[in-house]
Amino acid sequence: MFRNNISCNDGSCNTQYVVPGKFFHCERDNLEAYNNTFYNTIACSYRILFARFGSPPAVPLNPHAASSCSFRNNIFYGPGMAIDAEATATGNLFDNNSYFGGLSHPTDAHAKTSDPMFVDRNAGPAGLKLQPNSSCIDAGLLLANSGGRDFCGTQLYAGPADIGAFENVGQFAFAYGNFDRLGKPDLWAIKRWKTGSGKTEAHILSGAQDSYSSFLTETGTAEGETNADCEFYAADFDHNGIGDLYMVKKRNTGSRMTEVHVLDGADNFQSYLSHSATAFGETDSTFAFAVADYNSDSVPDLWVIRKRNGGTGSTEIQILNGANGFSTYLLTTRGTAEPPTDGRYEFGCGDYNRDGKPDLFLIKKSGCDTHSTEVHVLDGANQFQSYLLHTGTPMSETDNSFSFCVGDYNSDGFVDVICVRKWNTGTGMTEVHILNGNGNYQTLPVETGTALVQTN
């Protein structure tokens, strides 16, 4: 079995033992190869070779080719590729693969031939993730023995399967905040792409009941479909008591800076309250964000969290002033007490110790000393130079099927951690599990399925 792998320009040499221009050399009968991405750009004739080699030094071809092999859900990308003639002669199956670059696919009855639309095919393996509008998303076969994880460790399957080595997740973003003036924060599910309306959609579940069993709104917004370049947050921009939708666009912006766009909650997100190019350059996946008032002027500010690759050797934070369109800094680059972080962490902000200064929450999902999802809080009063809390929780270690927000769900003055389980849920719906801040996150007073179907 050969699954969930990436091959970049492999097999492009010509030596005594390597056939020039081969994507894949199969010598084993009954091999199953699926959800791989084979990528070649060198201009020669690529092929999948089924002939077997003998032993060095002569290395003659064995006349008995590998047989009864199957290739499904793979991406084959390269100029002038052809499937070796032995593919059909020995009962080998090609089904539901993507082929692009002038190559042939003589036996694949469900072949996809459009551009798979990699994120950045010149950026190495990580660049071979799929753009949100790729024809390979949700086009794969659900296969047994998936391995449970894709190339980068994302759990399989998050809904319909994709073609290639990466399972596309992140269609939904989650935020937590009051929308309807009723006091209790609501759960915001923002659908970025493949929406029925052709727009970025807001699906807001009412927090008035702990079950999140009804929607306050389900609507297309004024913003077109978006992708993982955009993050979403809930805050009241215009002080009318109705939550507005903040969209932070990290890259591919017209201004070449990180941008903030605010959609008006009062008209169900059909118009914009603000468009701002910030003072911060374009950002990528090494950055996280939060939206909250830092300097007590009742205006939400933009918290820019650099997880790694900064100059201080730590997780860094900068805060941009919401009062002037995020054009100046309230806090310039600060290294924090937290070492560099990665994709296992999610971030939020709230006043943990009720001293009037918002603190930085770090939710560590896996690789934890306590073998549970952990909550760590950095002290906003000393510019995040020390910790207020390190703790394990009753939640076992989590993965990409979970998203996290922070907020006071029951109005008791303590910041709670809202755990959103998107898929592989026991109820068959998107679930909410709330870690109670009153007691340092050692109890789960709310665990419920919501009115929202499973998400990814």
Coordinates of C-alpha atoms in Angstrom, one line a residue:
M1 CA 0.0 0.0 0.0
F2 CA 1.3 3.4 -1.0
R3 CA -0.8 6.3 0.3
N4 CA -0.8 10.0 1.3
N5 CA 2.7 10.7 -0.2
I6 CA 4.2 13.5 -2.3
S7 CA 6.7 13.0 -5.1
C8 CA 8.3 16.2 -6.4
N9 CA 10.5 15.7 -9.5
D10 CA 11.5 12.2 -8.5
G11 CA 12.6 9.8 -11.2
S12 CA 13.9 12.5 -13.5
C13 CA 17.5 11.3 -13.8
N14 CA 18.9 8.7 -16.1
T15 CA 21.3 6.2 -14.6
Q16 CA 22.0 2.5 -14.9
Y17 CA 19.3 1.7 -12.3
V18 CA 16.8 4.5 -12.8
V19 CA 14.5 4.7 -15.8
P20 CA 14.4 8.3 -17.0
G21 CA 11.2 10.2 -16.5
K22 CA 9.2 7.8 -14.4
F23 CA 6.6 9.0 -12.0
F24 CA 6.3 5.7 -10.2
H25 CA 8.0 2.4 -10.5
C26 CA 5.8 -0.5 -9.5
E27 CA 7.3 -4.0 -9.1
R28 CA 4.8 -5.5 -6.7
D29 CA 1.5 -7.3 -7.6
N30 CA -1.7 -6.1 -6.0
L31 CA -0.2 -2.8 -4.9
E32 CA -2.8 -0.1 -3.9
A33 CA -1.6 3.5 -4.5
Y34 CA -4.0 6.2 -3.6
N35 CA -4.2 9.8 -2.4
N36 CA -0.7 10.6 -3.6
T37 CA 0.5 13.7 -5.5
F38 CA 3.1 13.0 -8.2
Y39 CA 4.5 16.3 -9.4
N40 CA 7.1 16.7 -12.1
T41 CA 8.1 19.7 -14.2
I42 CA 11.2 18.5 -16.0
A43 CA 10.5 18.3 -19.7
C44 CA 10.8 14.7 -20.6
S45 CA 8.4 11.8 -21.1
Y46 CA 7.1 10.8 -17.8
R47 CA 5.5 7.4 -17.2
I48 CA 4.3 5.0 -14.6
L49 CA 6.5 1.9 -15.1
F50 CA 5.2 -1.6 -14.2
A51 CA 8.1 -3.6 -15.6
R52 CA 10.3 -5.4 -13.0
F53 CA 14.1 -5.1 -12.8
G54 CA 16.5 -7.9 -12.3
S55 CA 19.6 -7.7 -10.2
P56 CA 22.7 -5.5 -10.6
P57 CA 24.9 -5.1 -12.4
A58 CA 23.1 -6.0 -15.6
V59 CA 19.6 -5.0 -14.4
P60 CA 17.6 -6.6 -17.2
L61 CA 13.9 -6.0 -17.3
N62 CA 11.9 -8.9 -16.0
P63 CA 9.3 -9.9 -18.6
H64 CA 6.7 -10.5 -16.0
A65 CA 5.2 -7.0 -15.2
A66 CA 3.5 -6.1 -11.9
S67 CA -0.2 -6.9 -12.1
S68 CA -3.5 -6.3 -10.4
C69 CA -2.4 -2.9 -9.0
S70 CA -4.8 0.0 -8.4
F71 CA -4.3 3.7 -8.6
R72 CA -7.1 5.9 -7.2
N73 CA -7.5 9.5 -6.0
N74 CA -4.0 10.4 -7.1
I75 CA -2.8 13.6 -8.8
F76 CA -0.4 13.2 -11.7
Y77 CA 1.0 16.5 -12.8
G78 CA 3.7 16.8 -15.4
P79 CA 4.4 17.6 -19.1
G80 CA 4.2 14.8 -21.7
M81 CA 3.4 12.0 -19.3
A82 CA 2.1 8.7 -20.6
I83 CA 0.9 5.6 -18.7
D84 CA 3.1 2.6 -19.4
A85 CA 1.5 0.1 -21.8
E86 CA 1.7 -2.6 -19.1
A87 CA -0.9 -0.7 -17.2
T88 CA -3.8 -2.2 -19.1
A89 CA -2.1 -5.4 -20.2
T90 CA -1.7 -6.9 -16.7
G91 CA -5.0 -5.9 -15.2
N92 CA -3.9 -2.7 -13.4
L93 CA -6.7 -0.3 -12.5
F94 CA -6.7 3.5 -12.8
D95 CA -9.8 5.1 -11.4
N96 CA -10.7 8.7 -10.3
N97 CA -7.3 10.2 -10.7
S98 CA -6.4 13.8 -11.8
Y99 CA -4.1 14.2 -14.8
F100 CA -2.6 17.5 -15.9
G101 CA 0.1 18.6 -18.2
G102 CA -0.5 16.9 -21.6
L103 CA -0.4 13.4 -20.2
S104 CA -2.6 10.5 -21.2
H105 CA -5.0 8.3 -19.2
P106 CA -6.2 5.5 -21.4
T107 CA -8.2 3.4 -18.9
D108 CA -9.4 5.8 -16.2
A109 CA -13.2 6.1 -16.7
H110 CA -13.5 8.9 -14.1
A111 CA -10.4 10.9 -15.0
K112 CA -10.1 14.6 -14.0
T113 CA -8.2 16.6 -16.5
S114 CA -8.5 20.2 -15.4
D115 CA -5.7 22.0 -13.5
P116 CA -5.7 20.8 -9.9
M117 CA -4.9 24.3 -8.8
F118 CA -2.1 24.0 -6.3
V119 CA -1.6 26.8 -3.8
D120 CA 1.9 27.5 -5.0
R121 CA 3.5 24.7 -7.0
N122 CA 7.0 26.3 -6.8
A123 CA 7.0 26.3 -3.0
G124 CA 7.8 22.7 -2.4
P125 CA 5.5 20.0 -0.9
A126 CA 3.4 22.5 1.2
G127 CA 2.7 24.4 -2.0
L128 CA 0.9 21.3 -3.4
K129 CA -2.1 21.9 -1.2
L130 CA -5.3 22.7 -3.2
Q131 CA -6.8 26.1 -3.7
P132 CA -10.5 26.2 -2.5
N133 CA -11.8 26.2 -6.0
S134 CA -9.9 23.1 -7.1
S135 CA -11.8 20.5 -9.0
C136 CA -10.1 17.9 -6.8
I137 CA -11.8 19.0 -3.6
D138 CA -14.7 16.7 -2.6
A139 CA -14.1 14.7 -5.8
G140 CA -12.3 11.7 -4.3
L141 CA -13.5 8.2 -3.4
L142 CA -14.0 7.3 0.2
L143 CA -11.5 4.4 0.6
A144 CA -11.0 1.9 3.3
N145 CA -7.6 1.8 5.0
S146 CA -7.1 5.5 4.5
G147 CA -4.4 5.6 7.1
G148 CA -6.4 8.0 9.2
R149 CA -4.3 11.1 8.3
D150 CA -3.2 12.9 5.2
F151 CA 0.3 14.0 4.3
C152 CA 0.4 16.7 6.9
G153 CA -1.5 14.9 9.6
T154 CA -5.0 16.2 9.0
Q155 CA -7.6 13.6 10.1
L156 CA -9.4 11.7 7.4
Y157 CA -12.1 12.2 6.4
A158 CA -13.5 15.7 7.0
G159 CA -16.6 15.1 4.8
P160 CA -16.2 14.0 1.2
A161 CA -12.7 12.9 0.2
D162 CA -10.4 14.9 -1.9
I163 CA -8.0 13.8 -4.6
G164 CA -4.2 14.1 -3.8
A165 CA -2.1 13.9 -0.7
F166 CA -3.8 16.8 1.2
E167 CA -7.3 16.7 2.6
N168 CA -8.7 20.2 2.3
V169 CA -10.1 21.6 5.5
G170 CA -10.9 25.0 6.8
Q171 CA -14.0 25.6 4.8
F172 CA -15.6 26.9 8.1
A173 CA -14.1 29.4 10.5
F174 CA -15.6 29.9 14.0
A175 CA -15.9 33.0 16.1
Y176 CA -17.6 33.7 19.5
G177 CA -19.4 36.9 20.4
N178 CA -22.8 38.6 21.0
F179 CA -24.8 39.1 17.8
D180 CA -28.4 39.8 19.0
R181 CA -28.1 42.1 22.1
L182 CA -29.4 39.4 24.4
G183 CA -26.2 39.3 26.5
K184 CA -25.0 35.8 26.0
P185 CA -22.4 35.2 23.3
D186 CA -23.3 33.3 20.2
L187 CA -21.4 30.9 18.0
W188 CA -20.5 32.2 14.6
A189 CA -19.8 29.7 11.8
I190 CA -18.4 31.4 8.8
K191 CA -18.5 29.4 5.6
R192 CA -15.7 30.5 3.3
W193 CA -16.2 28.6 0.1
K194 CA -18.4 26.3 -1.8
T195 CA -21.4 28.1 -0.5
G196 CA -24.9 28.0 -1.9
S197 CA -25.1 31.7 -2.2
G198 CA -21.7 32.2 -3.9
K199 CA -20.8 34.5 -1.0
T200 CA -19.0 34.1 2.2
E201 CA -21.8 33.0 4.5
A202 CA -22.5 33.7 8.2
H203 CA -24.4 31.0 10.2
I204 CA -24.9 32.2 13.7
L205 CA -26.1 29.8 16.4
S206 CA -27.9 31.4 19.4
G207 CA -26.2 31.2 22.7
A208 CA -29.4 32.1 24.6
Q209 CA -29.8 28.3 25.2
D210 CA -26.7 26.2 26.0
S211 CA -27.7 23.8 23.3
Y212 CA -27.0 26.2 20.4
S213 CA -30.1 24.6 18.9
S214 CA -31.3 27.4 16.7
F215 CA -29.9 29.9 14.3
L216 CA -30.1 33.7 14.6
T217 CA -29.2 34.1 11.0
E218 CA -28.0 32.1 8.0
T219 CA -27.0 34.5 5.2
G220 CA -24.7 35.2 2.4
T221 CA -22.7 38.4 3.1
A222 CA -21.5 41.2 0.9
E223 CA -18.2 39.4 0.6
G224 CA -17.6 37.0 -2.2
E225 CA -16.3 33.5 -1.4
T226 CA -13.0 33.5 0.5
N227 CA -10.3 31.1 1.3
A228 CA -7.7 30.3 4.0
D229 CA -6.1 33.7 3.4
C230 CA -8.9 35.2 5.4
E231 CA -9.6 34.8 9.1
F232 CA -12.9 35.9 10.8
Y233 CA -13.7 37.4 14.2
A234 CA -16.8 38.8 16.0
A235 CA -16.8 42.3 17.7
D236 CA -18.9 45.4 17.9
F237 CA -17.3 47.9 15.6
D238 CA -19.8 50.7 15.7
H239 CA -21.0 50.4 19.4
N240 CA -24.7 49.6 18.6
G241 CA -24.8 46.4 20.6
I242 CA -24.9 44.2 17.5
G243 CA -21.9 42.1 16.6
D244 CA -20.1 42.9 13.4
L245 CA -17.9 40.5 11.3
Y246 CA -14.2 41.3 11.1
M247 CA -12.4 39.7 8.1
V248 CA -8.6 39.7 8.4
K249 CA -7.1 39.2 4.9
K250 CA -3.5 38.0 5.4
R251 CA -2.1 38.0 1.9
N252 CA -2.9 38.5 -1.8
T253 CA -4.2 41.9 -0.8
G254 CA -4.5 44.9 -3.1
S255 CA -2.5 47.0 -0.6
R256 CA 0.2 44.4 -0.1
M257 CA -0.5 44.8 3.6
T258 CA -2.5 42.7 6.0
E259 CA -6.1 44.1 5.6
V260 CA -9.1 44.3 7.9
H261 CA -12.6 44.5 6.4
V262 CA -15.7 44.9 8.7
L263 CA -19.2 43.7 7.7
D264 CA -22.2 45.4 9.4
G265 CA -24.1 43.1 11.7
A266 CA -27.1 45.6 11.8
D267 CA -28.0 44.8 8.1
N268 CA -27.2 41.1 8.3
F269 CA -23.7 41.7 6.8
Q270 CA -24.9 43.2 3.5
S271 CA -22.6 46.2 3.7
Y272 CA -19.2 47.2 5.0
L273 CA -18.5 49.5 7.9
S274 CA -14.8 49.7 7.2
H275 CA -12.0 48.7 4.8
S276 CA -8.4 49.2 6.3
A277 CA -5.0 48.4 5.1
T278 CA -3.0 47.9 8.3
A279 CA 0.5 49.0 9.2
F280 CA 1.5 45.3 9.0
G281 CA 2.8 43.6 5.9
E282 CA 1.2 40.5 4.4
T283 CA 1.2 37.5 6.6
D284 CA 1.0 33.7 6.3
S285 CA 0.3 30.6 8.3
T286 CA 3.0 31.4 10.8
F287 CA 0.7 34.2 12.1
A288 CA -2.5 34.1 14.2
F289 CA -4.8 36.9 15.1
A290 CA -7.3 38.1 17.6
V291 CA -9.7 41.1 17.8
A292 CA -10.2 42.7 21.2
D293 CA -9.9 46.1 23.0
Y294 CA -6.3 46.3 24.3
N295 CA -6.1 49.9 25.6
S296 CA -9.6 50.3 27.2
D297 CA -10.9 52.8 24.6
S298 CA -13.9 50.5 23.8
V299 CA -12.6 50.1 20.2
P300 CA -11.6 46.6 19.1
D301 CA -7.9 46.3 18.2
L302 CA -6.0 43.8 16.1
W303 CA -3.7 41.4 17.9
V304 CA -1.0 40.0 15.6
I305 CA 0.6 36.9 16.9
R306 CA 3.7 35.6 15.3
K307 CA 4.0 31.9 16.2
R308 CA 7.6 31.3 15.0
N309 CA 10.4 32.6 12.8
G310 CA 10.5 36.0 14.6
G311 CA 13.7 37.8 15.8
T312 CA 13.1 37.1 19.5
G313 CA 13.2 33.3 19.5
S314 CA 9.7 33.2 21.0
T315 CA 6.1 33.6 20.1
E316 CA 5.7 37.3 19.4
I317 CA 2.9 39.8 19.7
Q318 CA 2.1 43.2 18.2
I319 CA -1.2 45.1 18.6
L320 CA -2.6 47.5 16.0
N321 CA -4.8 50.4 17.1
G322 CA -8.4 50.0 16.0
A323 CA -9.2 53.6 16.7
N324 CA -7.2 54.8 13.6
G325 CA -7.9 51.9 11.2
F326 CA -5.0 49.8 12.5
S327 CA -2.5 52.2 11.1
T328 CA -0.3 52.6 14.2
Y329 CA 0.9 50.3 17.0
L330 CA -0.3 50.1 20.5
L331 CA 2.3 47.5 21.2
T332 CA 5.3 47.0 18.9
T333 CA 7.1 43.7 18.5
R334 CA 7.3 41.9 21.9
G335 CA 8.7 38.5 22.5
T336 CA 6.6 36.7 25.0
A337 CA 7.4 34.1 27.7
E338 CA 6.1 31.4 25.3
P339 CA 8.7 29.6 23.0
P340 CA 7.9 29.4 19.3
T341 CA 4.6 27.7 18.5
D342 CA 3.1 25.9 15.6
G343 CA -0.1 24.5 14.2
R344 CA -1.0 22.7 17.4
Y345 CA -1.8 26.0 19.1
E346 CA -4.8 28.3 18.8
F347 CA -5.1 31.7 20.3
G348 CA -7.6 34.0 21.9
C349 CA -7.7 36.9 24.3
G350 CA -9.7 37.8 27.4
D351 CA -9.2 39.1 30.9
Y352 CA -8.4 35.9 32.8
N353 CA -7.5 37.5 36.2
R354 CA -10.0 40.3 36.0
D355 CA -7.5 43.1 36.4
G356 CA -8.8 45.1 33.5
K357 CA -6.1 44.1 31.1
P358 CA -6.8 41.5 28.4
D359 CA -4.5 38.4 28.6
L360 CA -3.4 36.1 25.8
F361 CA -4.8 32.5 25.8
L362 CA -2.9 29.7 24.1
I363 CA -4.8 26.5 23.6
K364 CA -2.3 23.6 23.0
K365 CA -4.2 20.8 21.3
S366 CA -1.6 18.0 21.2
G367 CA 1.9 17.0 22.1
C368 CA 1.1 18.0 25.7
D369 CA 2.8 16.9 28.9
T370 CA -0.6 16.3 30.5
H371 CA -1.8 14.2 27.6
S372 CA -4.8 16.5 27.4
T373 CA -5.8 19.7 25.6
E374 CA -4.0 22.4 27.7
V375 CA -4.8 26.1 28.5
H376 CA -1.9 28.5 28.9
V377 CA -2.5 32.2 29.7
L378 CA 0.1 35.0 29.3
D379 CA -0.3 38.1 31.5
G380 CA -1.4 41.2 29.6
A381 CA -0.4 43.5 32.5
N382 CA 3.3 42.9 31.9
Q383 CA 3.1 42.7 28.2
F384 CA 3.0 38.9 28.2
Q385 CA 6.3 38.3 29.9
S386 CA 4.9 35.8 32.4
Y387 CA 2.2 33.2 32.8
L388 CA -1.0 33.4 34.8
L389 CA -1.9 29.7 34.1
H390 CA -0.6 26.4 32.8
T391 CA -3.2 23.6 33.1
G392 CA -4.4 20.4 31.6
T393 CA -8.1 20.0 31.1
P394 CA -10.7 17.1 31.0
M395 CA -10.5 17.3 27.1
S396 CA -8.2 14.7 25.7
E397 CA -5.7 15.8 23.1
T398 CA -7.4 17.3 20.1
D399 CA -6.6 17.8 16.4
N400 CA -7.8 19.7 13.3
S401 CA -11.3 18.5 13.8
F402 CA -11.5 21.0 16.7
S403 CA -11.5 24.8 16.7
F404 CA -11.3 27.0 19.8
C405 CA -12.6 30.3 20.9
V406 CA -12.7 32.2 24.3
G407 CA -15.5 34.1 25.9
D408 CA -17.7 34.3 28.9
Y409 CA -20.5 31.9 28.0
N410 CA -22.5 32.2 31.3
S411 CA -21.9 35.9 32.3
D412 CA -20.1 34.9 35.5
G413 CA -17.1 37.2 34.9
F414 CA -14.7 34.3 34.1
V415 CA -13.3 33.6 30.6
D416 CA -14.4 30.2 29.3
V417 CA -12.8 28.1 26.5
I418 CA -15.3 27.1 23.8
C419 CA -14.2 23.9 22.0
V420 CA -16.0 23.4 18.7
R421 CA -15.8 19.8 17.3
K422 CA -16.4 20.1 13.6
W423 CA -16.5 16.5 12.4
N424 CA -16.3 12.9 13.6
T425 CA -18.8 13.8 16.3
G426 CA -20.9 11.5 18.3
T427 CA -24.1 13.4 17.6
G428 CA -23.6 13.7 13.8
M429 CA -23.7 17.5 14.2
T430 CA -21.1 20.2 14.9
E431 CA -20.6 20.1 18.7
V432 CA -19.8 22.6 21.4
H433 CA -17.9 21.6 24.5
I434 CA -17.3 24.4 27.0
L435 CA -14.4 24.4 29.5
N436 CA -15.5 26.4 32.6
G437 CA -13.2 29.3 33.5
N438 CA -14.6 29.3 37.0
G439 CA -12.4 26.5 38.2
N440 CA -9.5 26.8 35.8
Y441 CA -11.0 24.7 33.0
Q442 CA -11.5 21.5 35.0
T443 CA -15.2 20.9 34.2
L444 CA -17.3 20.8 31.1
P445 CA -20.7 22.2 32.0
V446 CA -21.8 22.2 28.4
E447 CA -21.3 19.4 25.9
T448 CA -23.9 19.4 23.1
G449 CA -24.6 18.9 19.5
T450 CA -25.8 22.0 17.7
A451 CA -28.2 22.8 14.9
L452 CA -25.3 22.9 12.5
V453 CA -24.3 19.9 10.5
Q454 CA -20.8 18.6 10.7
T455 CA -18.3 21.0 9.2
N456 CA -14.7 21.0 8.1

